[in-house]
Coordinates of N, CA and C in Angstrom, one line a residue:
M1 N 118.8 69.7 73.6 CA 119.0 69.0 74.9 C 119.9 67.8 74.7
T2 N 120.9 67.6 75.5 CA 121.8 66.5 75.4 C 121.4 65.4 76.4
H3 N 121.3 64.2 75.9 CA 121.0 63.1 76.8 C 122.2 62.2 77.1
T4 N 122.5 62.0 78.2 CA 123.7 61.2 78.5 C 123.3 60.1 79.5
A5 N 124.1 59.0 79.5 CA 124.0 58.0 80.4 C 125.0 58.0 81.6
H6 N 124.7 57.6 82.8 CA 125.5 57.7 83.9 C 125.7 56.3 84.5
T7 N 126.9 56.0 84.9 CA 127.2 54.8 85.5 C 126.5 54.7 86.8
A8 N 126.0 53.4 87.2 CA 125.2 53.3 88.5 C 125.6 51.9 89.0
A9 N 125.3 51.7 90.3 CA 125.3 50.4 90.8 C 124.3 49.5 90.1
V10 N 124.5 48.3 90.0 CA 123.6 47.3 89.3 C 122.5 47.0 90.4
P11 N 121.2 47.4 90.0 CA 120.1 47.2 90.9 C 119.8 45.7 91.1
D12 N 119.2 45.5 92.1 CA 118.8 44.0 92.6 C 117.9 43.4 91.5
W13 N 117.0 44.3 90.9 CA 116.1 43.5 89.9 C 116.8 43.1 88.7
V14 N 117.9 43.8 88.3 CA 118.8 43.3 87.2 C 119.5 42.0 87.6
L15 N 120.1 41.9 88.7 CA 120.8 40.8 89.2 C 119.8 39.6 89.3
S16 N 118.6 39.9 89.8 CA 117.6 38.9 89.8 C 117.2 38.4 88.4
F17 N 117.1 39.2 87.5 CA 116.8 38.9 86.2 C 117.9 38.0 85.6
M18 N 119.1 38.3 85.7 CA 120.3 37.5 85.2 C 120.2 36.1 85.9
D19 N 120.0 36.1 87.2 CA 119.9 34.8 87.9 C 118.8 33.9 87.4
A20 N 117.7 34.6 87.1 CA 116.5 33.8 86.5 C 116.9 33.2 85.2
I21 N 117.6 34.0 84.3 CA 118.0 33.4 83.1 C 119.0 32.2 83.3
D22 N 119.9 32.3 84.2 CA 120.9 31.3 84.5 C 120.2 30.0 85.1
T23 N 119.3 30.2 86.0 CA 118.8 29.0 86.6 C 117.4 28.6 86.0
L24 N 116.8 29.4 85.1 CA 115.5 29.1 84.6 C 114.4 29.0 85.6
D25 N 114.6 29.6 86.8 CA 113.7 29.8 87.9 C 113.3 31.2 87.8
F26 N 112.2 31.5 87.1 CA 111.8 32.9 86.7 C 111.3 33.6 87.7
G27 N 110.5 33.1 88.7 CA 110.0 33.9 89.9 C 110.1 35.4 89.9
A28 N 110.8 35.8 91.0 CA 110.9 37.3 91.1 C 111.8 37.9 90.0
G29 N 112.7 37.2 89.5 CA 113.6 37.7 88.4 C 112.9 38.3 87.2
F30 N 111.7 37.7 86.9 CA 110.9 38.1 85.8 C 109.8 38.9 86.1
A31 N 109.6 39.3 87.4 CA 108.4 40.2 87.8 C 108.4 41.4 87.0
P32 N 109.5 42.0 86.6 CA 109.5 43.3 85.8 C 108.9 43.2 84.4
L33 N 108.8 42.0 84.0 CA 108.2 41.7 82.6 C 106.7 41.6 82.6
T34 N 106.0 41.9 81.6 CA 104.6 41.8 81.6 C 104.1 41.1 80.2
E35 N 102.8 41.0 80.1 CA 102.3 40.4 78.9 C 102.5 41.5 77.7
D36 N 102.8 42.6 78.0 CA 103.1 43.7 76.9 C 104.5 43.9 76.7
T37 N 105.4 43.2 77.4 CA 106.8 43.3 77.2 C 107.3 42.7 75.8
D38 N 108.0 43.5 75.1 CA 108.7 43.0 73.8 C 110.1 42.8 74.1
M39 N 110.7 41.6 73.7 CA 112.1 41.4 73.7 C 112.6 41.1 72.3
Y40 N 113.8 41.8 72.0 CA 114.4 41.6 70.7 C 115.8 41.0 71.2
F41 N 116.0 39.7 70.8 CA 117.2 39.0 71.1 C 117.9 38.8 69.6
G42 N 118.8 39.7 69.3 CA 119.4 39.6 68.0 C 118.2 40.0 67.0
T43 N 117.9 39.1 66.0 CA 116.8 39.3 65.1 C 115.5 38.7 65.5
E44 N 115.5 38.0 66.7 CA 114.3 37.4 67.2 C 113.4 38.3 67.9
H45 N 112.2 38.4 67.6 CA 111.2 39.3 68.4 C 110.3 38.3 69.2
V46 N 110.2 38.5 70.5 CA 109.4 37.7 71.4 C 108.5 38.7 72.2
H47 N 107.2 38.4 72.2 CA 106.2 39.2 72.9 C 105.6 38.5 74.0
G48 N 105.7 39.2 75.3 CA 105.0 38.7 76.5 C 105.8 37.9 77.2
V49 N 105.7 37.9 78.5 CA 106.5 37.3 79.6 C 106.6 35.7 79.4
E50 N 105.4 35.2 79.2 CA 105.4 33.6 79.0 C 106.2 33.2 77.8
A51 N 106.1 34.0 76.7 CA 106.9 33.6 75.5 C 108.4 33.9 75.7
I52 N 108.6 34.9 76.5 CA 110.0 35.2 76.8 C 110.7 34.1 77.6
K53 N 109.9 33.6 78.6 CA 110.3 32.5 79.4 C 110.6 31.2 78.5
A54 N 109.7 30.9 77.6 CA 109.9 29.8 76.7 C 111.1 29.9 75.8
F55 N 111.4 31.2 75.4 CA 112.5 31.4 74.6 C 113.8 31.1 75.3
F56 N 113.9 31.6 76.6 CA 115.1 31.4 77.4 C 115.2 29.9 77.7
I57 N 114.1 29.2 78.0 CA 114.2 27.7 78.3 C 114.8 27.1 77.0
K58 N 114.3 27.5 75.8 CA 114.8 26.8 74.6 C 116.3 27.0 74.4
I59 N 116.8 28.2 74.6 CA 118.2 28.5 74.3 C 119.2 28.1 75.4
D60 N 118.7 28.2 76.7 CA 119.6 28.0 77.9 C 119.5 26.7 78.5
E61 N 118.4 26.0 78.3 CA 118.1 24.7 79.1 C 119.4 23.6 78.8
P62 N 119.9 23.6 77.5 CA 121.0 22.7 77.3 C 122.3 23.2 77.8
L63 N 122.4 24.3 78.5 CA 123.7 25.0 78.9 C 123.8 25.0 80.4
N64 N 125.1 25.0 80.9 CA 125.4 25.6 82.1 C 125.9 27.0 81.8
I65 N 125.2 28.0 82.3 CA 125.4 29.3 81.9 C 125.4 30.2 83.2
T66 N 126.3 31.2 83.1 CA 126.3 32.2 84.1 C 126.6 33.6 83.4
H67 N 125.7 34.6 83.8 CA 125.8 35.9 83.3 C 126.4 36.9 84.3
E68 N 127.4 37.6 83.9 CA 128.0 38.5 84.9 C 127.9 39.9 84.3
V69 N 127.2 40.9 85.0 CA 127.1 42.3 84.6 C 128.4 42.9 84.9
L70 N 129.1 43.5 83.9 CA 130.2 44.2 84.1 C 130.1 45.8 84.3
E71 N 129.1 46.3 83.5 CA 128.9 47.8 83.6 C 127.4 48.0 83.6
Y72 N 126.9 49.0 84.2 CA 125.5 49.3 84.2 C 125.4 50.8 84.2
W73 N 124.4 51.3 83.3 CA 124.2 52.8 83.1 C 122.7 53.1 83.2
T74 N 122.4 54.3 83.7 CA 121.0 54.8 83.6 C 121.0 56.0 82.7
A75 N 120.0 56.2 82.0 CA 119.8 57.3 81.1 C 118.3 57.8 81.2
D76 N 118.1 58.9 80.6 CA 116.7 59.5 80.7 C 115.7 58.6 80.1
N77 N 114.5 59.0 80.4 CA 113.2 58.3 79.9 C 113.3 56.8 80.1
G78 N 113.8 56.3 81.3 CA 113.7 55.0 81.7 C 114.5 53.9 81.0
V79 N 115.7 54.5 80.3 CA 116.5 53.7 79.6 C 117.6 53.2 80.5
R80 N 117.9 51.9 80.6 CA 118.9 51.3 81.3 C 119.7 50.4 80.5
L81 N 121.0 50.5 80.6 CA 121.9 49.8 79.8 C 122.9 49.0 80.6
L82 N 123.2 47.8 80.1 CA 124.3 47.0 80.7 C 125.1 46.2 79.7
R83 N 126.3 46.0 80.1 CA 127.3 45.2 79.4 C 127.8 44.1 80.3
G84 N 127.8 42.9 79.8 CA 128.2 41.8 80.5 C 128.9 40.7 79.7
E85 N 129.2 39.7 80.4 CA 129.8 38.5 79.8 C 129.1 37.1 80.3
A86 N 128.7 36.3 79.3 CA 128.1 34.9 79.8 C 129.3 33.9 79.6
T87 N 129.3 33.1 80.5 CA 130.3 31.9 80.5 C 129.3 30.7 80.4
M88 N 129.6 29.9 79.4 CA 128.6 28.8 79.1 C 129.4 27.6 78.6
A89 N 128.7 26.5 78.9 CA 129.2 25.1 78.3 C 127.9 24.3 78.2
R90 N 127.9 23.5 77.1 CA 126.8 22.5 76.9 C 126.9 21.5 78.0
K91 N 125.7 21.2 78.6 CA 125.7 20.2 79.7 C 126.3 18.9 79.2
S92 N 126.2 18.6 77.9 CA 126.8 17.3 77.4 C 128.2 17.4 77.1
A93 N 128.8 18.7 77.2 CA 130.3 18.8 77.1 C 130.8 19.9 78.0
P94 N 130.6 19.6 79.3 CA 131.0 20.7 80.3 C 132.4 21.2 80.3
D95 N 133.3 20.5 79.8 CA 134.6 21.0 79.8 C 135.0 22.0 78.6
T96 N 134.1 22.1 77.7 CA 134.2 23.1 76.6 C 133.5 24.4 77.0
V97 N 134.3 25.3 77.5 CA 133.6 26.5 78.0 C 133.9 27.7 77.1
V98 N 132.9 28.5 76.8 CA 133.0 29.6 75.9 C 132.5 30.9 76.6
R99 N 132.9 32.0 76.3 CA 132.5 33.3 76.8 C 132.0 34.1 75.7
A100 N 130.9 34.8 76.0 CA 130.3 35.7 75.0 C 130.0 37.0 75.7
P101 N 130.3 38.1 75.1 CA 129.9 39.4 75.5 C 128.4 39.6 75.2
F102 N 127.7 40.4 76.1 CA 126.4 40.7 75.8 C 126.0 42.1 76.3
T103 N 125.1 42.7 75.6 CA 124.5 44.0 75.9 C 123.0 43.9 76.1
H104 N 122.5 44.5 77.1 CA 121.0 44.6 77.2 C 120.6 46.1 77.5
I105 N 119.5 46.4 76.7 CA 118.9 47.7 76.9 C 117.6 47.6 77.3
F106 N 117.3 48.0 78.4 CA 115.9 48.0 79.1 C 115.3 49.3 78.8
Y107 N 114.0 49.3 78.4 CA 113.2 50.5 78.2 C 112.1 50.3 79.3
L108 N 112.1 51.2 80.3 CA 111.2 50.9 81.5 C 109.9 51.7 81.2
D109 N 108.8 51.1 81.5 CA 107.5 51.8 81.6 C 107.4 52.6 83.0
Q110 N 107.8 52.0 84.0 CA 107.9 52.7 85.3 C 109.0 52.1 86.2
E111 N 109.3 52.9 87.2 CA 110.5 52.7 88.0 C 110.1 51.9 89.3
E112 N 109.0 52.2 89.8 CA 108.6 51.5 91.1 C 107.2 51.0 91.1
P113 N 106.8 49.8 91.0 CA 107.8 48.7 90.8 C 108.3 48.8 89.3
V114 N 109.5 48.3 89.1 CA 110.1 48.3 87.8 C 109.2 47.5 86.8
R115 N 108.8 48.0 85.7 CA 108.1 47.3 84.6 C 108.8 47.6 83.3
V116 N 109.3 46.5 82.6 CA 110.0 46.6 81.3 C 109.0 46.6 80.2
R117 N 109.1 47.8 79.4 CA 108.3 47.8 78.3 C 109.0 47.0 77.0
T118 N 110.3 47.3 76.9 CA 111.0 46.6 75.8 C 112.4 46.2 76.3
L119 N 112.9 45.1 75.8 CA 114.3 44.7 76.1 C 114.9 44.3 74.8
R120 N 116.1 44.9 74.6 CA 116.8 44.6 73.4 C 118.1 43.9 73.9
I121 N 118.5 42.8 73.4 CA 119.7 42.0 73.7 C 120.5 41.7 72.5
T122 N 121.8 41.9 72.6 CA 122.8 41.5 71.7 C 123.8 40.6 72.4
A123 N 124.2 39.5 71.7 CA 125.1 38.6 72.4 C 126.1 38.0 71.3
G124 N 127.4 37.8 71.8 CA 128.4 37.3 70.9 C 129.2 38.3 70.3
P125 N 130.1 37.8 69.4 CA 130.2 36.5 68.9 C 130.9 35.6 69.9
L126 N 130.6 34.3 69.7 CA 131.3 33.3 70.7 C 132.7 33.2 70.5
Q127 N 133.1 33.2 69.2 CA 134.5 33.1 68.9 C 134.9 34.2 67.9
T128 N 135.6 35.2 68.3 CA 136.0 36.3 67.4 C 136.7 35.8 66.1
D129 N 137.5 34.8 66.2 CA 138.3 34.4 65.0 C 137.4 33.8 64.0
A130 N 136.2 33.4 64.3 CA 135.2 32.8 63.4 C 134.6 33.9 62.5
V131 N 134.7 35.1 62.9 CA 134.1 36.2 62.1 C 135.1 37.2 61.6
M132 N 136.4 36.9 61.8 CA 137.4 37.9 61.4 C 138.3 37.3 60.3

């Protein structure tokens, strides 16, 4: 059996999740996460919605940041993929703006209401010339 992903419109719950990360106002944006959700951000493993909130506060609070979803796909077995770009600047140096590509893979436990079992995030590099 061949499994494929299909492009789709970005659902409201994903846009709300991105907005929650940008504003650190987690409310409805983090409703799909549970105490059993595992997030892998690069090599960091974070378990549970409260720990995930604390993680985003730690990394994003010093920044002015905006996440833009550029592509979104759905795949079998509750897998949802997105590619985007984050635009960010330190609050202490707002004129130094960098952009970083990111990819999120959501593994859903259920569709309605959406419940995220696992979230895998890759981000960066911030400056390609630094790694080439």
